[in-house]
């Protein structure tokens, strides 16, 4: 099974690399190349997330496992940042605190982490429609019709909740979307559910040269001839029809690339590392970029080309999170914050026999 799914991990690595690349200074130097990647970047992430979705677990178990895997590291990291900012008198106000629980990209200090809150909401929503609305029992044409209508409705209403004027007790507030980015759920659920419905095809994926050529041509034509653009975090979905077509074409191209890289050990090594450290890269790459690029530019601008400095900062924002992951997996204490409890031997031991019970047992036996 692991060998079959190498290309999925490689695809995850490519996806998280594109996220870091978009937030790096390369975005400004190569705007016309990197900006169109928005058509593929997040749709691919949501589709890949759907591959391993299952709704067989009981509700309490399912919701807890998703909270443990996604929201636990989110709250641990952002509440820790809040405490540090508060202690340094560099922010840490009530707006930042509330923003953590609102959970959108514009309400938190480390913006890319909005993906974790939304993915949690997405898992819960799809679980409910499959388990209780019996979406999986519908015929295929009905499923795809509902998904198409959901995506169309979501695209057309994407900006309705984006900084609206809301009057609360006589005061006007402008919230950045709905909590956990629920306002984009009809669109992201479309990509996620398609990943689930086609999971067997994706797990056993093999490229078709003809389809690869067609998808590449269509993607390039849309990029060159239209203003199609997708940015879920900023609620942008321009040229909706073209954008959706480009997203699926781009996803196919990336899957073909991932499959090709997965066939050679030396080619897949780096994207596999990134794919398996995607949580840590997602969490830490943005603050690392904000720290390293100005530092490197200040000290190396007289010696190196700006592109080289941008490349060094990009490399660091990918490699440092990988190093953080290596430290975490070697520490059962740190695992409590970042790794699901069921994968932590320390948590399992504590849950099976808490220390106070062990001491009590020893006293009785003496």
mmCIF file of C-alpha atoms in Angstrom:
data_model
loop_
_atom_site.group_PDB
_atom_site.id
_atom_site.type_symbol
_atom_site.label_atom_id
_atom_site.label_comp_id
_atom_site.label_asym_id
_atom_site.label_seq_id
_atom_site.Cartn_x
_atom_site.Cartn_y
_atom_site.Cartn_z
ATOM 1 C CA UNK A 1 0.000 0.000 0.000
ATOM 2 C CA UNK A 2 2.780 2.435 0.915
ATOM 3 C CA UNK A 3 4.476 1.897 -2.448
ATOM 4 C CA UNK A 4 1.179 2.519 -4.264
ATOM 5 C CA UNK A 5 0.670 5.854 -2.536
ATOM 6 C CA UNK A 6 4.132 7.350 -2.922
ATOM 7 C CA UNK A 7 2.812 9.589 -5.673
ATOM 8 C CA UNK A 8 0.159 10.990 -3.310
ATOM 9 C CA UNK A 9 2.806 11.997 -0.769
ATOM 10 C CA UNK A 10 4.880 13.484 -3.578
ATOM 11 C CA UNK A 11 1.828 15.435 -4.772
ATOM 12 C CA UNK A 12 1.364 16.739 -1.211
ATOM 13 C CA UNK A 13 4.990 17.805 -1.239
ATOM 14 C CA UNK A 14 4.529 19.674 -4.509
ATOM 15 C CA UNK A 15 1.373 21.300 -3.155
ATOM 16 C CA UNK A 16 2.983 22.567 0.066
ATOM 17 C CA UNK A 17 6.012 23.740 -1.928
ATOM 18 C CA UNK A 18 3.699 25.822 -4.121
ATOM 19 C CA UNK A 19 2.153 27.330 -0.963
ATOM 20 C CA UNK A 20 5.579 28.342 0.370
ATOM 21 C CA UNK A 21 6.663 29.574 -3.068
ATOM 22 C CA UNK A 22 3.574 31.784 -3.292
ATOM 23 C CA UNK A 23 4.384 33.427 0.051
ATOM 24 C CA UNK A 24 8.085 33.859 -0.754
ATOM 25 C CA UNK A 25 9.767 36.848 -2.418
ATOM 26 C CA UNK A 26 9.842 34.872 -5.664
ATOM 27 C CA UNK A 27 6.171 35.790 -5.927
ATOM 28 C CA UNK A 28 7.180 39.394 -6.558
ATOM 29 C CA UNK A 29 10.094 38.617 -8.863
ATOM 30 C CA UNK A 30 8.178 36.125 -11.014
ATOM 31 C CA UNK A 31 4.600 37.332 -10.577
ATOM 32 C CA UNK A 32 3.395 36.247 -14.017
ATOM 33 C CA UNK A 33 4.631 32.693 -13.412
ATOM 34 C CA UNK A 34 3.720 32.131 -9.763
ATOM 35 C CA UNK A 35 0.369 33.949 -9.646
ATOM 36 C CA UNK A 36 -1.348 31.514 -12.093
ATOM 37 C CA UNK A 37 -0.363 28.647 -9.802
ATOM 38 C CA UNK A 38 -3.178 29.845 -7.539
ATOM 39 C CA UNK A 39 -5.523 28.019 -9.908
ATOM 40 C CA UNK A 40 -4.034 24.712 -8.776
ATOM 41 C CA UNK A 41 -2.456 25.167 -5.352
ATOM 42 C CA UNK A 42 -5.379 25.007 -2.924
ATOM 43 C CA UNK A 43 -7.825 22.991 -5.086
ATOM 44 C CA UNK A 44 -5.142 20.288 -5.208
ATOM 45 C CA UNK A 45 -4.726 20.429 -1.421
ATOM 46 C CA UNK A 46 -8.456 19.958 -0.843
ATOM 47 C CA UNK A 47 -8.751 17.162 -3.401
ATOM 48 C CA UNK A 48 -5.820 15.261 -1.866
ATOM 49 C CA UNK A 49 -7.357 15.693 1.600
ATOM 50 C CA UNK A 50 -10.492 13.907 0.415
ATOM 51 C CA UNK A 51 -8.638 10.777 -0.655
ATOM 52 C CA UNK A 52 -8.282 9.438 2.881
ATOM 53 C CA UNK A 53 -11.653 10.587 4.201
ATOM 54 C CA UNK A 54 -13.848 7.968 5.882
ATOM 55 C CA UNK A 55 -17.199 8.314 7.633
ATOM 56 C CA UNK A 56 -17.364 4.875 9.250
ATOM 57 C CA UNK A 57 -16.309 6.052 12.725
ATOM 58 C CA UNK A 58 -18.867 7.081 15.333
ATOM 59 C CA UNK A 59 -19.487 10.859 15.454
ATOM 60 C CA UNK A 60 -17.757 11.440 18.791
ATOM 61 C CA UNK A 61 -14.691 9.502 17.674
ATOM 62 C CA UNK A 62 -14.563 11.192 14.281
ATOM 63 C CA UNK A 63 -14.883 14.762 15.576
ATOM 64 C CA UNK A 64 -12.370 14.172 18.357
ATOM 65 C CA UNK A 65 -9.786 12.659 16.008
ATOM 66 C CA UNK A 66 -10.092 15.614 13.612
ATOM 67 C CA UNK A 67 -9.870 18.093 16.473
ATOM 68 C CA UNK A 68 -6.810 16.262 17.787
ATOM 69 C CA UNK A 69 -5.081 16.229 14.395
ATOM 70 C CA UNK A 70 -5.983 19.705 13.093
ATOM 71 C CA UNK A 71 -7.243 22.104 15.754
ATOM 72 C CA UNK A 72 -4.925 21.008 18.561
ATOM 73 C CA UNK A 73 -1.718 22.169 16.817
ATOM 74 C CA UNK A 74 -3.586 25.246 15.554
ATOM 75 C CA UNK A 75 -4.596 26.387 19.042
ATOM 76 C CA UNK A 76 -1.322 25.353 20.696
ATOM 77 C CA UNK A 77 0.746 27.384 18.238
ATOM 78 C CA UNK A 78 -1.440 30.478 17.954
ATOM 79 C CA UNK A 79 -2.228 30.721 21.661
ATOM 80 C CA UNK A 80 1.501 30.387 22.354
ATOM 81 C CA UNK A 81 2.210 33.193 19.882
ATOM 82 C CA UNK A 82 -0.502 35.265 21.553
ATOM 83 C CA UNK A 83 1.089 34.783 24.988
ATOM 84 C CA UNK A 84 4.541 35.727 23.661
ATOM 85 C CA UNK A 85 3.173 38.838 21.945
ATOM 86 C CA UNK A 86 1.295 39.807 25.089
ATOM 87 C CA UNK A 87 4.389 39.356 27.245
ATOM 88 C CA UNK A 88 6.466 41.453 24.826
ATOM 89 C CA UNK A 89 3.756 44.135 24.599
ATOM 90 C CA UNK A 90 3.891 43.601 20.852
ATOM 91 C CA UNK A 91 0.236 42.926 20.248
ATOM 92 C CA UNK A 92 -1.646 40.222 22.063
ATOM 93 C CA UNK A 93 -4.810 42.321 22.364
ATOM 94 C CA UNK A 94 -8.404 41.185 22.522
ATOM 95 C CA UNK A 95 -8.763 41.413 18.740
ATOM 96 C CA UNK A 96 -5.909 38.960 18.211
ATOM 97 C CA UNK A 97 -7.345 36.612 20.844
ATOM 98 C CA UNK A 98 -10.831 36.607 19.316
ATOM 99 C CA UNK A 99 -9.287 36.238 15.863
ATOM 100 C CA UNK A 100 -7.722 32.935 16.868
ATOM 101 C CA UNK A 101 -11.156 31.472 17.547
ATOM 102 C CA UNK A 102 -12.626 33.105 14.424
ATOM 103 C CA UNK A 103 -10.031 31.182 12.471
ATOM 104 C CA UNK A 104 -9.776 32.906 9.074
ATOM 105 C CA UNK A 105 -6.602 33.998 7.329
ATOM 106 C CA UNK A 106 -7.177 37.694 8.027
ATOM 107 C CA UNK A 107 -8.060 37.136 11.705
ATOM 108 C CA UNK A 108 -4.849 35.368 12.769
ATOM 109 C CA UNK A 109 -1.222 36.466 12.893
ATOM 110 C CA UNK A 110 0.098 33.457 10.979
ATOM 111 C CA UNK A 111 -2.334 33.634 8.070
ATOM 112 C CA UNK A 112 -1.713 30.317 6.260
ATOM 113 C CA UNK A 113 -2.934 28.419 9.323
ATOM 114 C CA UNK A 114 -6.519 29.254 8.290
ATOM 115 C CA UNK A 115 -6.314 26.036 6.302
ATOM 116 C CA UNK A 116 -6.348 23.936 9.492
ATOM 117 C CA UNK A 117 -9.565 25.423 10.870
ATOM 118 C CA UNK A 118 -11.263 25.223 7.512
ATOM 119 C CA UNK A 119 -10.129 21.660 6.911
ATOM 120 C CA UNK A 120 -11.600 20.695 10.286
ATOM 121 C CA UNK A 121 -14.929 22.317 9.325
ATOM 122 C CA UNK A 122 -14.737 20.658 5.913
ATOM 123 C CA UNK A 123 -14.191 17.186 7.375
ATOM 124 C CA UNK A 124 -17.124 17.666 9.756
ATOM 125 C CA UNK A 125 -19.443 18.957 7.032
ATOM 126 C CA UNK A 126 -18.661 16.140 4.605
ATOM 127 C CA UNK A 127 -18.975 13.568 7.403
ATOM 128 C CA UNK A 128 -22.470 14.835 8.194
ATOM 129 C CA UNK A 129 -23.701 14.786 4.589
ATOM 130 C CA UNK A 130 -22.374 11.282 3.987
ATOM 131 C CA UNK A 131 -23.403 9.740 7.284
ATOM 132 C CA UNK A 132 -26.760 11.438 7.865
ATOM 133 C CA UNK A 133 -27.845 12.832 4.484
ATOM 134 C CA UNK A 134 -26.688 9.572 2.799
ATOM 135 C CA UNK A 135 -24.924 11.446 0.011
ATOM 136 C CA UNK A 136 -22.891 8.350 -0.834
ATOM 137 C CA UNK A 137 -26.061 6.375 -1.572
ATOM 138 C CA UNK A 138 -27.133 8.734 -4.338
ATOM 139 C CA UNK A 139 -26.549 7.768 -7.976
ATOM 140 C CA UNK A 140 -23.479 9.254 -9.590
ATOM 141 C CA UNK A 141 -25.324 11.777 -11.745
ATOM 142 C CA UNK A 142 -27.119 13.137 -8.662
ATOM 143 C CA UNK A 143 -23.875 13.431 -6.696
ATOM 144 C CA UNK A 144 -22.113 15.357 -9.457
ATOM 145 C CA UNK A 145 -25.138 17.566 -10.072
ATOM 146 C CA UNK A 146 -25.301 18.495 -6.392
ATOM 147 C CA UNK A 147 -21.553 19.167 -6.290
ATOM 148 C CA UNK A 148 -21.760 21.364 -9.393
ATOM 149 C CA UNK A 149 -24.675 23.358 -7.961
ATOM 150 C CA UNK A 150 -22.911 23.662 -4.610
ATOM 151 C CA UNK A 151 -19.749 24.988 -6.210
ATOM 152 C CA UNK A 152 -21.667 27.392 -8.451
ATOM 153 C CA UNK A 153 -23.634 28.740 -5.489
ATOM 154 C CA UNK A 154 -20.509 29.016 -3.355
ATOM 155 C CA UNK A 155 -18.587 30.886 -6.041
ATOM 156 C CA UNK A 156 -21.416 33.347 -6.655
ATOM 157 C CA UNK A 157 -21.805 34.119 -2.926
ATOM 158 C CA UNK A 158 -18.127 33.959 -1.935
ATOM 159 C CA UNK A 159 -17.827 37.682 -1.132
ATOM 160 C CA UNK A 160 -21.161 38.061 0.707
ATOM 161 C CA UNK A 161 -19.595 37.469 4.134
ATOM 162 C CA UNK A 162 -16.222 39.025 3.325
ATOM 163 C CA UNK A 163 -15.901 42.164 5.479
ATOM 164 C CA UNK A 164 -19.630 43.003 5.533
ATOM 165 C CA UNK A 165 -20.902 45.869 7.673
ATOM 166 C CA UNK A 166 -22.518 44.233 10.698
ATOM 167 C CA UNK A 167 -24.110 46.337 13.431
ATOM 168 C CA UNK A 168 -23.786 44.843 16.938
ATOM 169 C CA UNK A 169 -25.147 46.865 19.882
ATOM 170 C CA UNK A 170 -24.916 50.027 17.832
ATOM 171 C CA UNK A 171 -21.329 49.429 16.734
ATOM 172 C CA UNK A 172 -20.349 48.468 13.189
ATOM 173 C CA UNK A 173 -17.926 45.595 12.800
ATOM 174 C CA UNK A 174 -16.541 44.065 9.606
ATOM 175 C CA UNK A 175 -15.703 40.381 10.155
ATOM 176 C CA UNK A 176 -13.279 38.725 7.689
ATOM 177 C CA UNK A 177 -15.621 36.001 6.492
ATOM 178 C CA UNK A 178 -17.481 33.466 8.585
ATOM 179 C CA UNK A 179 -15.747 31.551 11.401
ATOM 180 C CA UNK A 180 -13.451 28.797 10.138
ATOM 181 C CA UNK A 181 -14.064 30.185 6.603
ATOM 182 C CA UNK A 182 -17.448 28.467 6.444
ATOM 183 C CA UNK A 183 -18.456 30.844 3.644
ATOM 184 C CA UNK A 184 -16.210 29.008 1.160
ATOM 185 C CA UNK A 185 -17.339 25.551 2.260
ATOM 186 C CA UNK A 186 -19.670 24.922 -0.730
ATOM 187 C CA UNK A 187 -16.695 25.325 -3.089
ATOM 188 C CA UNK A 188 -13.946 23.559 -1.159
ATOM 189 C CA UNK A 189 -16.314 20.677 -0.382
ATOM 190 C CA UNK A 190 -16.654 20.125 -4.124
ATOM 191 C CA UNK A 191 -12.927 19.455 -4.551
ATOM 192 C CA UNK A 192 -12.768 17.456 -1.321
ATOM 193 C CA UNK A 193 -15.721 15.184 -2.157
ATOM 194 C CA UNK A 194 -14.405 14.572 -5.666
ATOM 195 C CA UNK A 195 -11.124 13.453 -4.112
ATOM 196 C CA UNK A 196 -13.090 10.998 -1.980
ATOM 197 C CA UNK A 197 -15.324 9.734 -4.797
ATOM 198 C CA UNK A 198 -12.330 9.114 -7.074
ATOM 199 C CA UNK A 199 -9.977 7.935 -4.336
ATOM 200 C CA UNK A 200 -9.372 4.508 -5.877
ATOM 201 C CA UNK A 201 -8.564 6.080 -9.248
ATOM 202 C CA UNK A 202 -6.222 8.526 -7.556
ATOM 203 C CA UNK A 203 -4.517 5.867 -5.447
ATOM 204 C CA UNK A 204 -3.809 3.752 -8.543
ATOM 205 C CA UNK A 205 -3.177 6.764 -10.768
ATOM 206 C CA UNK A 206 -1.124 6.369 -13.933
ATOM 207 C CA UNK A 207 -0.649 9.198 -16.432
ATOM 208 C CA UNK A 208 -2.067 9.228 -19.931
ATOM 209 C CA UNK A 209 0.285 11.102 -22.298
ATOM 210 C CA UNK A 210 -2.649 12.288 -24.398
ATOM 211 C CA UNK A 211 -4.592 13.612 -21.429
ATOM 212 C CA UNK A 212 -1.448 15.213 -20.021
ATOM 213 C CA UNK A 213 -0.850 17.085 -23.260
ATOM 214 C CA UNK A 214 -4.483 18.190 -23.475
ATOM 215 C CA UNK A 215 -4.600 19.296 -19.819
ATOM 216 C CA UNK A 216 -1.346 21.233 -20.214
ATOM 217 C CA UNK A 217 -2.530 23.029 -23.331
ATOM 218 C CA UNK A 218 -5.910 23.924 -21.839
ATOM 219 C CA UNK A 219 -4.266 25.176 -18.644
ATOM 220 C CA UNK A 220 -1.791 27.354 -20.543
ATOM 221 C CA UNK A 221 -4.484 28.798 -22.806
ATOM 222 C CA UNK A 222 -6.654 29.726 -19.809
ATOM 223 C CA UNK A 223 -3.680 31.307 -18.026
ATOM 224 C CA UNK A 224 -2.645 33.342 -21.095
ATOM 225 C CA UNK A 225 -6.063 34.301 -22.427
ATOM 226 C CA UNK A 226 -8.232 34.860 -19.327
ATOM 227 C CA UNK A 227 -8.067 36.546 -15.930
ATOM 228 C CA UNK A 228 -9.085 33.349 -14.113
ATOM 229 C CA UNK A 229 -7.822 33.357 -10.535
ATOM 230 C CA UNK A 230 -8.504 31.472 -7.282
ATOM 231 C CA UNK A 231 -7.628 32.693 -3.796
ATOM 232 C CA UNK A 232 -9.824 31.101 -1.142
ATOM 233 C CA UNK A 233 -8.185 33.041 1.658
ATOM 234 C CA UNK A 234 -9.046 36.389 0.043
ATOM 235 C CA UNK A 235 -12.379 35.134 -1.363
ATOM 236 C CA UNK A 236 -11.378 35.611 -5.007
ATOM 237 C CA UNK A 237 -12.721 33.333 -7.732
ATOM 238 C CA UNK A 238 -12.461 35.218 -11.013
ATOM 239 C CA UNK A 239 -13.574 33.737 -14.321
ATOM 240 C CA UNK A 240 -15.359 30.938 -12.511
ATOM 241 C CA UNK A 241 -15.816 28.480 -15.387
ATOM 242 C CA UNK A 242 -12.296 28.939 -16.687
ATOM 243 C CA UNK A 243 -10.902 28.778 -13.151
ATOM 244 C CA UNK A 244 -12.594 25.453 -12.374
ATOM 245 C CA UNK A 245 -11.459 23.929 -15.679
ATOM 246 C CA UNK A 246 -7.928 25.208 -15.103
ATOM 247 C CA UNK A 247 -7.947 23.827 -11.558
ATOM 248 C CA UNK A 248 -8.758 20.296 -12.705
ATOM 249 C CA UNK A 249 -6.311 20.492 -15.605
ATOM 250 C CA UNK A 250 -3.597 21.704 -13.249
ATOM 251 C CA UNK A 251 -4.405 18.976 -10.739
ATOM 252 C CA UNK A 252 -3.989 16.362 -13.464
ATOM 253 C CA UNK A 253 -0.647 17.872 -14.533
ATOM 254 C CA UNK A 254 0.640 17.870 -10.939
ATOM 255 C CA UNK A 255 -0.495 14.273 -10.406
ATOM 256 C CA UNK A 256 1.352 13.246 -13.558
ATOM 257 C CA UNK A 257 4.457 15.055 -12.343
ATOM 258 C CA UNK A 258 4.122 13.440 -8.907
ATOM 259 C CA UNK A 259 3.725 9.983 -10.456
ATOM 260 C CA UNK A 260 6.818 10.521 -12.602
ATOM 261 C CA UNK A 261 8.926 11.703 -9.660
ATOM 262 C CA UNK A 262 7.712 8.807 -7.514
ATOM 263 C CA UNK A 263 9.184 6.293 -9.963
ATOM 264 C CA UNK A 264 12.758 7.275 -9.085
ATOM 265 C CA UNK A 265 14.034 7.226 -5.531
ATOM 266 C CA UNK A 266 16.419 10.148 -6.003
ATOM 267 C CA UNK A 267 13.723 12.287 -7.634
ATOM 268 C CA UNK A 268 11.022 11.647 -5.052
ATOM 269 C CA UNK A 269 13.197 12.064 -1.958
ATOM 270 C CA UNK A 270 12.772 15.819 -1.439
ATOM 271 C CA UNK A 271 9.052 16.132 -2.302
ATOM 272 C CA UNK A 272 8.359 13.095 -0.088
ATOM 273 C CA UNK A 273 10.058 14.843 2.825
ATOM 274 C CA UNK A 274 8.026 17.992 2.192
ATOM 275 C CA UNK A 275 4.795 16.036 1.779
ATOM 276 C CA UNK A 276 5.224 14.172 5.044
ATOM 277 C CA UNK A 277 6.142 17.397 6.838
ATOM 278 C CA UNK A 278 3.333 19.400 5.232
ATOM 279 C CA UNK A 279 1.657 20.241 8.580
ATOM 280 C CA UNK A 280 4.862 21.765 9.942
ATOM 281 C CA UNK A 281 5.637 23.627 6.721
ATOM 282 C CA UNK A 282 2.100 25.006 6.656
ATOM 283 C CA UNK A 283 2.386 26.239 10.243
ATOM 284 C CA UNK A 284 5.904 27.649 10.294
ATOM 285 C CA UNK A 285 6.922 28.687 6.770
ATOM 286 C CA UNK A 286 5.346 32.151 6.840
ATOM 287 C CA UNK A 287 6.954 33.477 10.063
ATOM 288 C CA UNK A 288 10.283 31.929 9.028
ATOM 289 C CA UNK A 289 10.109 33.786 5.706
ATOM 290 C CA UNK A 290 9.299 37.037 7.479
ATOM 291 C CA UNK A 291 12.335 36.612 9.717
ATOM 292 C CA UNK A 292 14.929 35.167 7.364
ATOM 293 C CA UNK A 293 14.438 37.185 4.187
ATOM 294 C CA UNK A 294 14.980 40.665 5.757
ATOM 295 C CA UNK A 295 17.953 39.302 7.726
ATOM 296 C CA UNK A 296 19.582 37.747 4.652
ATOM 297 C CA UNK A 297 18.873 40.811 2.522
ATOM 298 C CA UNK A 298 20.437 43.105 5.113
ATOM 299 C CA UNK A 299 23.631 41.077 5.422
ATOM 300 C CA UNK A 300 24.054 39.586 1.938
ATOM 301 C CA UNK A 301 22.534 42.077 -0.531
ATOM 302 C CA UNK A 302 25.988 43.432 -1.423
ATOM 303 C CA UNK A 303 27.254 39.954 -2.235
ATOM 304 C CA UNK A 304 24.353 38.034 -3.740
ATOM 305 C CA UNK A 305 21.656 38.635 -6.327
ATOM 306 C CA UNK A 306 18.165 39.234 -4.825
ATOM 307 C CA UNK A 307 16.954 36.029 -6.466
ATOM 308 C CA UNK A 308 19.628 34.044 -4.622
ATOM 309 C CA UNK A 309 18.626 35.620 -1.315
ATOM 310 C CA UNK A 310 14.963 34.843 -2.019
ATOM 311 C CA UNK A 311 15.950 31.259 -2.810
ATOM 312 C CA UNK A 312 17.878 30.936 0.442
ATOM 313 C CA UNK A 313 14.903 32.236 2.447
ATOM 314 C CA UNK A 314 12.576 29.845 0.597
ATOM 315 C CA UNK A 315 14.883 26.918 1.328
ATOM 316 C CA UNK A 316 15.035 27.831 5.007
ATOM 317 C CA UNK A 317 11.258 28.151 5.323
ATOM 318 C CA UNK A 318 10.967 24.588 4.014
ATOM 319 C CA UNK A 319 13.918 22.976 5.759
ATOM 320 C CA UNK A 320 13.474 24.471 9.240
ATOM 321 C CA UNK A 321 9.910 23.059 9.567
ATOM 322 C CA UNK A 322 11.269 19.673 8.451
ATOM 323 C CA UNK A 323 13.848 19.932 11.244
ATOM 324 C CA UNK A 324 11.080 20.896 13.680
ATOM 325 C CA UNK A 325 9.161 17.790 12.624
ATOM 326 C CA UNK A 326 12.229 15.621 13.288
ATOM 327 C CA UNK A 327 12.571 17.106 16.780
ATOM 328 C CA UNK A 328 8.865 16.631 17.514
ATOM 329 C CA UNK A 329 8.741 12.978 16.475
ATOM 330 C CA UNK A 330 11.645 12.241 18.829
ATOM 331 C CA UNK A 331 9.912 13.822 21.824
ATOM 332 C CA UNK A 332 6.750 12.365 23.298
ATOM 333 C CA UNK A 333 6.248 15.656 25.152
ATOM 334 C CA UNK A 334 6.257 17.739 21.953
ATOM 335 C CA UNK A 335 4.091 15.125 20.264
ATOM 336 C CA UNK A 336 1.336 16.045 22.701
ATOM 337 C CA UNK A 337 1.036 19.375 20.874
ATOM 338 C CA UNK A 338 1.481 18.332 17.242
ATOM 339 C CA UNK A 339 0.742 14.634 16.824
ATOM 340 C CA UNK A 340 -2.607 12.865 17.369
ATOM 341 C CA UNK A 341 -2.700 11.375 20.851
ATOM 342 C CA UNK A 342 -3.415 7.888 19.549
ATOM 343 C CA UNK A 343 0.030 7.964 17.877
ATOM 344 C CA UNK A 344 1.855 8.996 21.049
ATOM 345 C CA UNK A 345 3.095 6.204 23.358
ATOM 346 C CA UNK A 346 3.234 8.639 26.284
ATOM 347 C CA UNK A 347 -0.421 9.608 25.867
ATOM 348 C CA UNK A 348 -1.410 5.976 25.547
ATOM 349 C CA UNK A 349 0.430 5.061 28.757
ATOM 350 C CA UNK A 350 -1.047 7.985 30.666
ATOM 351 C CA UNK A 351 -4.522 7.188 29.437
ATOM 352 C CA UNK A 352 -4.194 3.507 30.268
ATOM 353 C CA UNK A 353 -2.863 4.065 33.777
ATOM 354 C CA UNK A 354 -2.534 7.598 35.148
ATOM 355 C CA UNK A 355 0.467 8.172 37.464
ATOM 356 C CA UNK A 356 -1.662 8.830 40.579
ATOM 357 C CA UNK A 357 -3.335 5.433 40.128
ATOM 358 C CA UNK A 358 0.044 3.772 39.755
ATOM 359 C CA UNK A 359 1.319 5.319 42.990
ATOM 360 C CA UNK A 360 -1.849 4.302 44.778
ATOM 361 C CA UNK A 361 -1.441 0.728 43.532
ATOM 362 C CA UNK A 362 2.178 0.632 44.759
ATOM 363 C CA UNK A 363 1.152 1.767 48.228
ATOM 364 C CA UNK A 364 -1.440 -0.956 48.492
ATOM 365 C CA UNK A 365 1.032 -3.606 47.421
ATOM 366 C CA UNK A 366 3.736 -2.612 49.903
#
